[in-house]
Coordinates of C-alpha atoms and ligand atoms in Angstrom, one line a residue:
M22 CA 109.5 100.9 96.9
R23 CA 106.5 98.8 98.1
H24 CA 107.1 95.9 100.4
Q25 CA 107.3 92.6 98.5
L26 CA 104.9 90.9 101.0
L27 CA 102.2 93.5 100.3
Q28 CA 102.5 93.2 96.7
Q29 CA 102.0 89.4 96.9
I30 CA 99.0 89.9 99.3
E31 CA 97.4 92.2 96.8
K32 CA 98.0 89.7 93.9
G33 CA 96.2 87.2 96.0
S34 CA 99.1 84.7 96.5
K35 CA 98.1 81.9 98.7
N36 CA 101.4 81.9 100.6
A37 CA 101.3 85.6 101.1
L38 CA 97.7 85.5 102.4
M39 CA 98.7 82.8 104.9
K40 CA 101.6 84.9 106.0
K41 CA 99.1 87.8 106.4
R42 CA 97.0 85.5 108.6
I43 CA 100.0 84.5 110.9
I44 CA 101.1 88.1 111.2
T45 CA 97.5 89.3 112.0
H46 CA 97.4 86.6 114.5
Y47 CA 100.5 87.6 116.3
I48 CA 99.6 91.3 116.3
Y49 CA 96.4 90.8 118.1
N50 CA 97.3 87.8 120.2
G51 CA 100.9 87.9 121.1
N52 CA 103.6 85.2 120.9
S53 CA 102.7 81.5 120.8
T54 CA 104.3 78.0 120.0
I55 CA 103.9 76.3 116.7
T56 CA 101.5 73.8 118.2
D57 CA 99.2 76.6 119.5
L58 CA 99.4 78.6 116.4
A59 CA 98.5 75.5 114.3
K60 CA 95.5 74.9 116.7
E61 CA 94.4 78.6 116.5
L62 CA 94.6 78.8 112.7
D63 CA 93.4 75.2 112.1
L64 CA 96.4 74.1 110.2
S65 CA 98.8 71.2 110.4
I66 CA 101.9 71.4 112.4
P67 CA 104.2 70.8 109.4
T68 CA 102.5 73.6 107.4
V69 CA 102.8 76.1 110.1
T70 CA 106.4 75.1 110.8
K71 CA 107.2 75.7 107.2
F72 CA 105.7 79.2 107.2
I73 CA 107.4 80.0 110.5
T74 CA 110.8 78.9 109.2
E75 CA 110.2 81.0 106.0
M76 CA 109.1 84.0 107.8
T77 CA 111.9 83.8 110.2
D78 CA 114.4 83.8 107.4
E79 CA 112.5 86.9 105.9
G80 CA 112.9 88.7 109.2
F81 CA 109.1 88.9 110.1
I82 CA 109.2 86.4 113.0
N83 CA 111.5 86.1 115.8
D84 CA 112.3 82.9 117.9
Y85 CA 111.8 84.2 121.4
G86 CA 113.4 81.3 123.1
K87 CA 112.1 77.9 124.7
L88 CA 109.0 77.9 126.7
E89 CA 109.3 76.5 130.3
T90 CA 106.7 73.5 130.6
S91 CA 106.3 71.0 133.2
G92 CA 106.5 68.1 130.7
G93 CA 109.8 67.0 129.0
R94 CA 109.5 69.1 125.8
H95 CA 110.3 72.6 125.7
P96 CA 108.8 74.1 122.5
S97 CA 110.0 77.4 121.2
L98 CA 108.0 80.6 121.4
Y99 CA 107.7 82.5 118.3
G100 CA 106.5 86.0 117.7
L101 CA 106.6 89.1 115.5
N102 CA 109.7 90.9 114.9
P103 CA 108.4 94.4 115.8
D104 CA 110.9 96.2 113.5
S105 CA 110.1 94.3 110.4
G106 CA 107.2 96.6 109.5
Y107 CA 106.1 100.2 110.2
F108 CA 103.0 102.3 109.8
I109 CA 102.5 105.9 109.6
G110 CA 99.3 107.8 110.9
V111 CA 98.5 111.4 109.8
E112 CA 95.8 113.5 111.6
L113 CA 94.7 116.6 109.8
N114 CA 93.2 119.4 112.0
R115 CA 92.0 122.9 111.2
D116 CA 95.5 124.6 111.6
A117 CA 97.8 121.9 112.2
L118 CA 98.8 118.3 111.4
N119 CA 100.1 115.6 113.6
I120 CA 102.1 112.6 112.3
A121 CA 103.5 109.6 113.9
L122 CA 105.0 106.1 113.3
I123 CA 104.3 102.9 115.1
N124 CA 106.0 99.4 114.6
F125 CA 104.3 96.1 113.8
K126 CA 103.5 95.7 117.6
G127 CA 101.9 99.1 117.7
D128 CA 104.6 100.8 119.8
L129 CA 104.8 104.5 119.1
I130 CA 108.3 105.0 117.7
D131 CA 108.2 108.6 116.7
S132 CA 105.7 111.5 116.6
K133 CA 105.7 115.1 115.5
R134 CA 102.8 117.3 116.7
G135 CA 101.4 120.6 115.6
I136 CA 103.1 120.9 112.2
Y137 CA 101.8 124.0 110.5
Y138 CA 99.2 123.0 108.0
H139 CA 96.3 125.1 106.7
F140 CA 93.3 123.1 106.0
D141 CA 91.0 124.9 103.7
N142 CA 89.7 122.5 101.0
N143 CA 92.0 123.8 98.3
E144 CA 93.6 121.5 95.9
K145 CA 97.0 122.8 96.7
R146 CA 96.7 121.6 100.3
I147 CA 97.0 118.0 99.0
D148 CA 100.5 118.8 97.6
D149 CA 101.3 120.6 101.0
L150 CA 100.2 117.4 102.8
V151 CA 102.5 115.2 100.5
T152 CA 105.3 117.4 101.2
I153 CA 105.0 117.1 104.8
I154 CA 104.5 113.4 104.8
R155 CA 107.6 112.9 102.5
D156 CA 109.8 115.2 104.6
Y157 CA 108.7 113.1 107.8
I158 CA 109.6 109.9 106.0
N159 CA 113.0 111.2 104.8
Q160 CA 114.0 112.1 108.3
L161 CA 113.1 108.7 109.7
N162 CA 116.1 106.6 110.6
L163 CA 114.8 103.3 109.2
D164 CA 114.6 101.1 106.0
H165 CA 111.8 103.0 104.1
N166 CA 110.8 99.6 102.4
K167 CA 109.4 98.5 105.7
I168 CA 106.8 101.3 105.7
L169 CA 103.7 99.2 104.9
N170 CA 101.0 101.7 105.0
I171 CA 100.1 105.4 105.7
N172 CA 96.7 106.5 107.0
V173 CA 95.4 109.9 106.7
S174 CA 92.5 110.9 108.9
I175 CA 90.4 113.7 107.8
A176 CA 87.1 115.4 108.9
G177 CA 83.8 115.0 107.1
R178 CA 82.3 112.0 105.1
V179 CA 85.0 109.5 104.2
D180 CA 84.6 106.1 103.0
P181 CA 87.7 104.1 104.1
D182 CA 86.8 101.1 101.8
N183 CA 86.9 103.0 98.5
G184 CA 89.3 105.7 99.8
Y185 CA 87.1 108.6 98.7
S186 CA 86.7 111.7 100.9
Y187 CA 83.4 113.4 100.0
S188 CA 83.4 116.6 102.2
N189 CA 86.9 117.7 101.7
Y190 CA 89.7 117.3 99.1
S191 CA 87.3 115.8 96.5
F192 CA 88.5 117.4 93.2
E193 CA 89.0 114.6 90.9
K194 CA 87.3 111.4 89.7
V195 CA 90.0 109.2 91.4
S196 CA 89.8 108.7 95.1
L197 CA 91.9 110.9 97.7
A198 CA 93.6 107.6 98.8
E199 CA 94.6 106.8 95.1
I200 CA 95.9 110.3 94.6
L201 CA 98.0 110.2 97.8
T202 CA 99.3 106.6 97.0
K203 CA 100.6 107.9 93.7
K204 CA 102.1 111.1 94.9
L205 CA 103.8 109.4 97.7
S206 CA 104.7 105.9 96.2
Y207 CA 103.6 104.3 99.4
P208 CA 100.2 102.6 100.0
V209 CA 97.8 105.2 101.6
S210 CA 94.4 104.7 103.2
I211 CA 92.2 107.4 104.5
D212 CA 89.5 107.5 107.3
N213 CA 87.3 109.8 109.1
D214 CA 88.9 111.9 112.0
T215 CA 86.4 110.9 114.7
R216 CA 86.7 107.1 113.8
A217 CA 90.5 107.4 114.0
I218 CA 90.3 109.1 117.6
A219 CA 87.8 106.5 118.6
F220 CA 90.1 103.7 117.4
G221 CA 93.0 105.2 119.1
E222 CA 91.2 105.3 122.4
F223 CA 90.0 101.7 121.8
M224 CA 93.5 100.3 121.1
K225 CA 95.6 102.4 123.4
G226 CA 93.3 104.6 125.7
A227 CA 90.5 104.5 128.0
V228 CA 89.1 101.1 126.8
E229 CA 90.0 98.0 128.9
N230 CA 88.1 95.0 127.9
E231 CA 85.0 96.7 126.6
K232 CA 83.9 95.8 123.1
N233 CA 80.8 98.0 122.6
I234 CA 81.7 101.6 122.8
I235 CA 80.3 105.0 121.9
F236 CA 82.9 107.6 121.5
I237 CA 81.9 111.2 121.5
N238 CA 84.3 113.7 119.8
L239 CA 83.7 117.1 121.3
S240 CA 85.6 119.7 119.2
W241 CA 84.7 122.7 117.0
G242 CA 81.9 120.2 115.7
I243 CA 80.7 117.0 117.1
G244 CA 81.3 113.5 115.8
M245 CA 80.7 110.0 117.1
G246 CA 82.8 106.7 116.6
I247 CA 80.9 103.5 117.1
I248 CA 82.7 100.3 118.1
I249 CA 80.4 97.1 117.9
N250 CA 81.9 93.8 119.0
G251 CA 85.4 95.2 119.0
K252 CA 85.1 96.5 115.5
L253 CA 84.6 100.0 114.1
Y254 CA 81.2 100.4 112.6
T255 CA 81.4 102.6 109.4
G256 CA 78.0 102.1 107.9
K257 CA 77.3 101.4 104.3
S258 CA 79.4 104.1 102.8
G259 CA 81.4 105.2 105.9
F260 CA 79.0 108.0 106.9
S261 CA 78.0 106.7 110.2
G262 CA 78.4 108.8 113.3
E263 CA 77.2 112.1 112.0
F264 CA 75.7 112.8 115.6
G265 CA 76.4 116.7 115.3
H266 CA 73.9 116.9 112.4
V267 CA 71.0 115.3 114.0
N268 CA 68.2 117.7 113.8
T269 CA 67.6 118.6 117.4
Y270 CA 66.6 122.3 117.8
D271 CA 63.9 124.5 116.5
N272 CA 66.3 127.3 116.0
E273 CA 67.2 129.6 113.1
I274 CA 71.0 128.9 113.2
I275 CA 72.4 127.7 110.0
C276 CA 74.8 124.9 110.5
H277 CA 78.0 124.6 108.2
C278 CA 76.2 121.5 106.7
G279 CA 73.7 124.0 105.4
K280 CA 70.7 122.8 107.4
K281 CA 69.4 124.5 110.6
G282 CA 68.7 123.1 114.1
C283 CA 71.6 120.6 114.2
L284 CA 72.9 119.4 117.6
E285 CA 76.2 121.2 116.7
T286 CA 74.5 124.7 116.5
E287 CA 73.7 124.6 120.3
A288 CA 76.2 122.0 121.7
S289 CA 79.7 122.2 120.3
G290 CA 82.9 124.2 120.3
M291 CA 81.3 126.3 117.4
A292 CA 78.2 126.9 119.8
F293 CA 80.4 127.7 122.7
H294 CA 82.2 130.4 120.6
R295 CA 78.8 131.9 119.3
I296 CA 77.1 131.9 122.7
L297 CA 80.2 133.6 124.4
L298 CA 80.3 136.2 121.8
E299 CA 76.6 136.9 122.1
R300 CA 76.6 136.9 125.9
I301 CA 79.5 139.4 126.0
K302 CA 77.6 141.6 123.5
N303 CA 74.8 141.6 126.0
G304 CA 76.8 143.0 128.7
E305 CA 78.2 140.0 130.6
N306 CA 81.9 139.6 131.4
S307 CA 84.6 137.2 130.8
I308 CA 88.5 137.2 130.7
L309 CA 88.2 137.1 127.0
S310 CA 85.8 140.2 126.9
E311 CA 88.4 142.7 125.8
Q312 CA 89.8 140.5 123.1
I313 CA 86.2 139.9 121.8
K314 CA 85.1 143.6 121.9
A315 CA 88.4 144.4 119.8
N316 CA 87.1 141.9 117.3
K317 CA 90.1 139.6 117.6
E318 CA 89.7 136.0 116.6
I319 CA 89.1 133.5 119.5
T320 CA 90.4 130.0 119.1
L321 CA 88.9 126.7 120.6
N322 CA 92.1 126.4 122.6
Q323 CA 91.5 129.9 124.1
L324 CA 87.9 128.8 125.2
I325 CA 89.3 125.7 126.8
D326 CA 92.1 127.7 128.5
A327 CA 89.5 130.4 129.9
T328 CA 87.3 127.5 131.3
L329 CA 90.3 125.9 133.0
R330 CA 91.2 129.2 134.3
E331 CA 87.8 129.3 136.1
D332 CA 86.2 132.0 133.9
M333 CA 82.7 132.1 135.2
L334 CA 80.9 132.9 132.0
C335 CA 82.9 130.1 130.1
I336 CA 82.1 127.6 132.9
E337 CA 78.4 128.4 132.7
I338 CA 78.3 128.0 129.0
I339 CA 80.3 124.6 129.0
E340 CA 77.9 123.4 131.6
E341 CA 74.9 124.2 129.6
I342 CA 76.5 122.5 126.6
G343 CA 77.2 119.4 128.8
E344 CA 73.6 119.3 129.9
K345 CA 72.3 119.6 126.2
L346 CA 74.7 116.8 125.1
G347 CA 74.0 114.5 127.9
K348 CA 70.3 114.7 126.9
Q349 CA 71.3 113.6 123.4
I350 CA 73.8 110.9 124.6
S351 CA 71.1 109.5 126.7
G352 CA 69.2 108.7 123.6
L353 CA 72.3 107.0 122.1
I354 CA 72.5 104.9 125.3
N355 CA 68.9 103.9 125.0
I356 CA 69.5 102.8 121.4
F357 CA 72.9 101.2 121.6
N358 CA 73.1 99.9 125.2
P359 CA 76.9 100.4 125.0
E360 CA 79.3 99.2 127.8
L361 CA 81.2 102.4 127.7
V362 CA 80.7 105.8 126.5
I363 CA 84.0 107.9 126.1
I364 CA 83.9 111.7 126.0
G365 CA 86.8 112.8 124.0
G366 CA 87.9 115.5 121.5
A367 CA 89.3 119.1 122.3
L368 CA 86.6 120.1 124.7
A369 CA 87.1 117.0 126.8
Q370 CA 90.2 118.8 128.0
T371 CA 87.8 121.0 130.2
G372 CA 87.6 117.8 132.3
D373 CA 84.8 117.7 134.8
Y374 CA 83.3 121.0 133.6
I375 CA 82.0 119.1 130.8
T376 CA 81.8 115.6 131.8
Q377 CA 79.8 116.1 135.1
P378 CA 76.9 118.0 133.5
I379 CA 76.9 115.1 130.8
I380 CA 76.7 112.4 133.4
T381 CA 74.0 114.2 135.3
S382 CA 72.0 114.8 132.3
V383 CA 72.3 111.3 131.1
R384 CA 71.1 109.9 134.4
K385 CA 68.1 112.2 134.2
Y386 CA 67.2 111.4 130.6
S387 CA 68.0 107.8 129.9
L388 CA 66.2 104.6 130.8
N389 CA 67.3 103.7 134.4
L390 CA 68.1 100.0 133.6
V391 CA 69.8 100.9 130.4
N392 CA 72.1 103.6 131.7
K393 CA 73.3 101.4 134.6
D394 CA 74.9 99.2 132.0
S395 CA 76.9 102.1 130.5
K396 CA 80.1 103.5 132.1
I397 CA 80.8 107.1 131.1
T398 CA 84.5 108.1 131.1
S399 CA 86.6 110.6 129.6
S400 CA 89.3 110.1 127.0
K401 CA 92.7 109.0 128.3
L402 CA 94.7 109.9 125.3
L403 CA 93.1 113.3 124.9
D404 CA 94.7 115.2 121.9
R405 CA 97.1 112.3 121.2
A406 CA 94.1 109.8 120.3
G407 CA 93.8 111.0 116.8
V408 CA 97.3 110.5 115.6
I409 CA 97.7 107.2 117.5
G410 CA 94.4 106.1 116.1
S411 CA 95.4 107.0 112.6
C412 CA 98.6 104.9 112.9
M413 CA 96.5 102.0 114.3
L414 CA 94.2 102.2 111.4
A415 CA 97.2 102.2 108.9
R416 CA 98.0 98.8 110.4
S417 CA 94.5 97.5 110.5
R418 CA 93.9 98.3 106.9
V419 CA 96.5 95.9 106.1
F420 CA 96.4 93.4 108.9
E421 CA 92.8 93.1 110.1
I422 CA 91.0 90.1 111.5
D423 CA 88.4 89.1 108.9
Ligands
ZN502 ZN1 74.5 120.3 110.5

């Protein structure tokens, strides 16, 4: 099932590794002539010509025609055949799963959103996940041998290098990536959900030329993606970015991590939910009052929807959350001096209601000269960032600039 080139790369074949370098170069730099490619990769022209000829025969490279130059010679322009390799990205959320397919060039070819999936850290859910991915692949109208990698992004502590998920789906000694690889018969990598969203935004969203970026994932909980010099920073074991569990408040609220006083306990979707319930119990009113008084479950989407419908109580709460978050983000800005801070995740759908208080609060609390360097913007891809990022991670796990 697995693609021949991948097997050769894994075996460490010199030829295959060179082909990997050439493909990687084309992915991130676009088309080029043999002369330019030889210069970029520090190789001789005959060597590059040999590889390009071989890879054209194999279907990886296309001849994109003669380049118009002022001189007498018109060299050919070569580039990736976008349909010679595909990557699948999966995003696991609390109640649903998103899955998508990109080609070699990173164009989104297909995507399915909101597939019912119950995420409850039960071993059976791994098989549900496998079934969904297998069904998805089966309905794709392409040569399945061309699927080079599948990336699954999942909440909690995840080490993308060894493929272990520590907070969820950690039932066996072997890694989750290995279990999925075996069950699906395709290579599978895993990564943390916030990092996938941050990477999606970096590759296809709000990022223009910035290379040093802090991405804040405001959802039920809070996460952070860190990009340094254009690369995702994972930390030693992949646990970087646990911004939501920074001890911030002297309160008695137990966080789902087991500790108390975490940032998430006062400033997150979870906090939004708790504060709204408390304030309604204390006599305040909202368009969600009746539902809450009838003890019906309130989802994060309903909270976002109520805010966008200008529910005063929800607006007040989200503003307070923004103010609190801004204060903590100003600390991050002082530490990292990023070019860009992106506010993303589900709560970013409330738009200015959350971003304006964050911006005001950052201005108030961060060092003046430092915050002038950092642009704060909202996510461009919003709820599509996660699955696009997961696809991009699937590709970068195999074809990454070293
Ligand atoms: Zn916590």
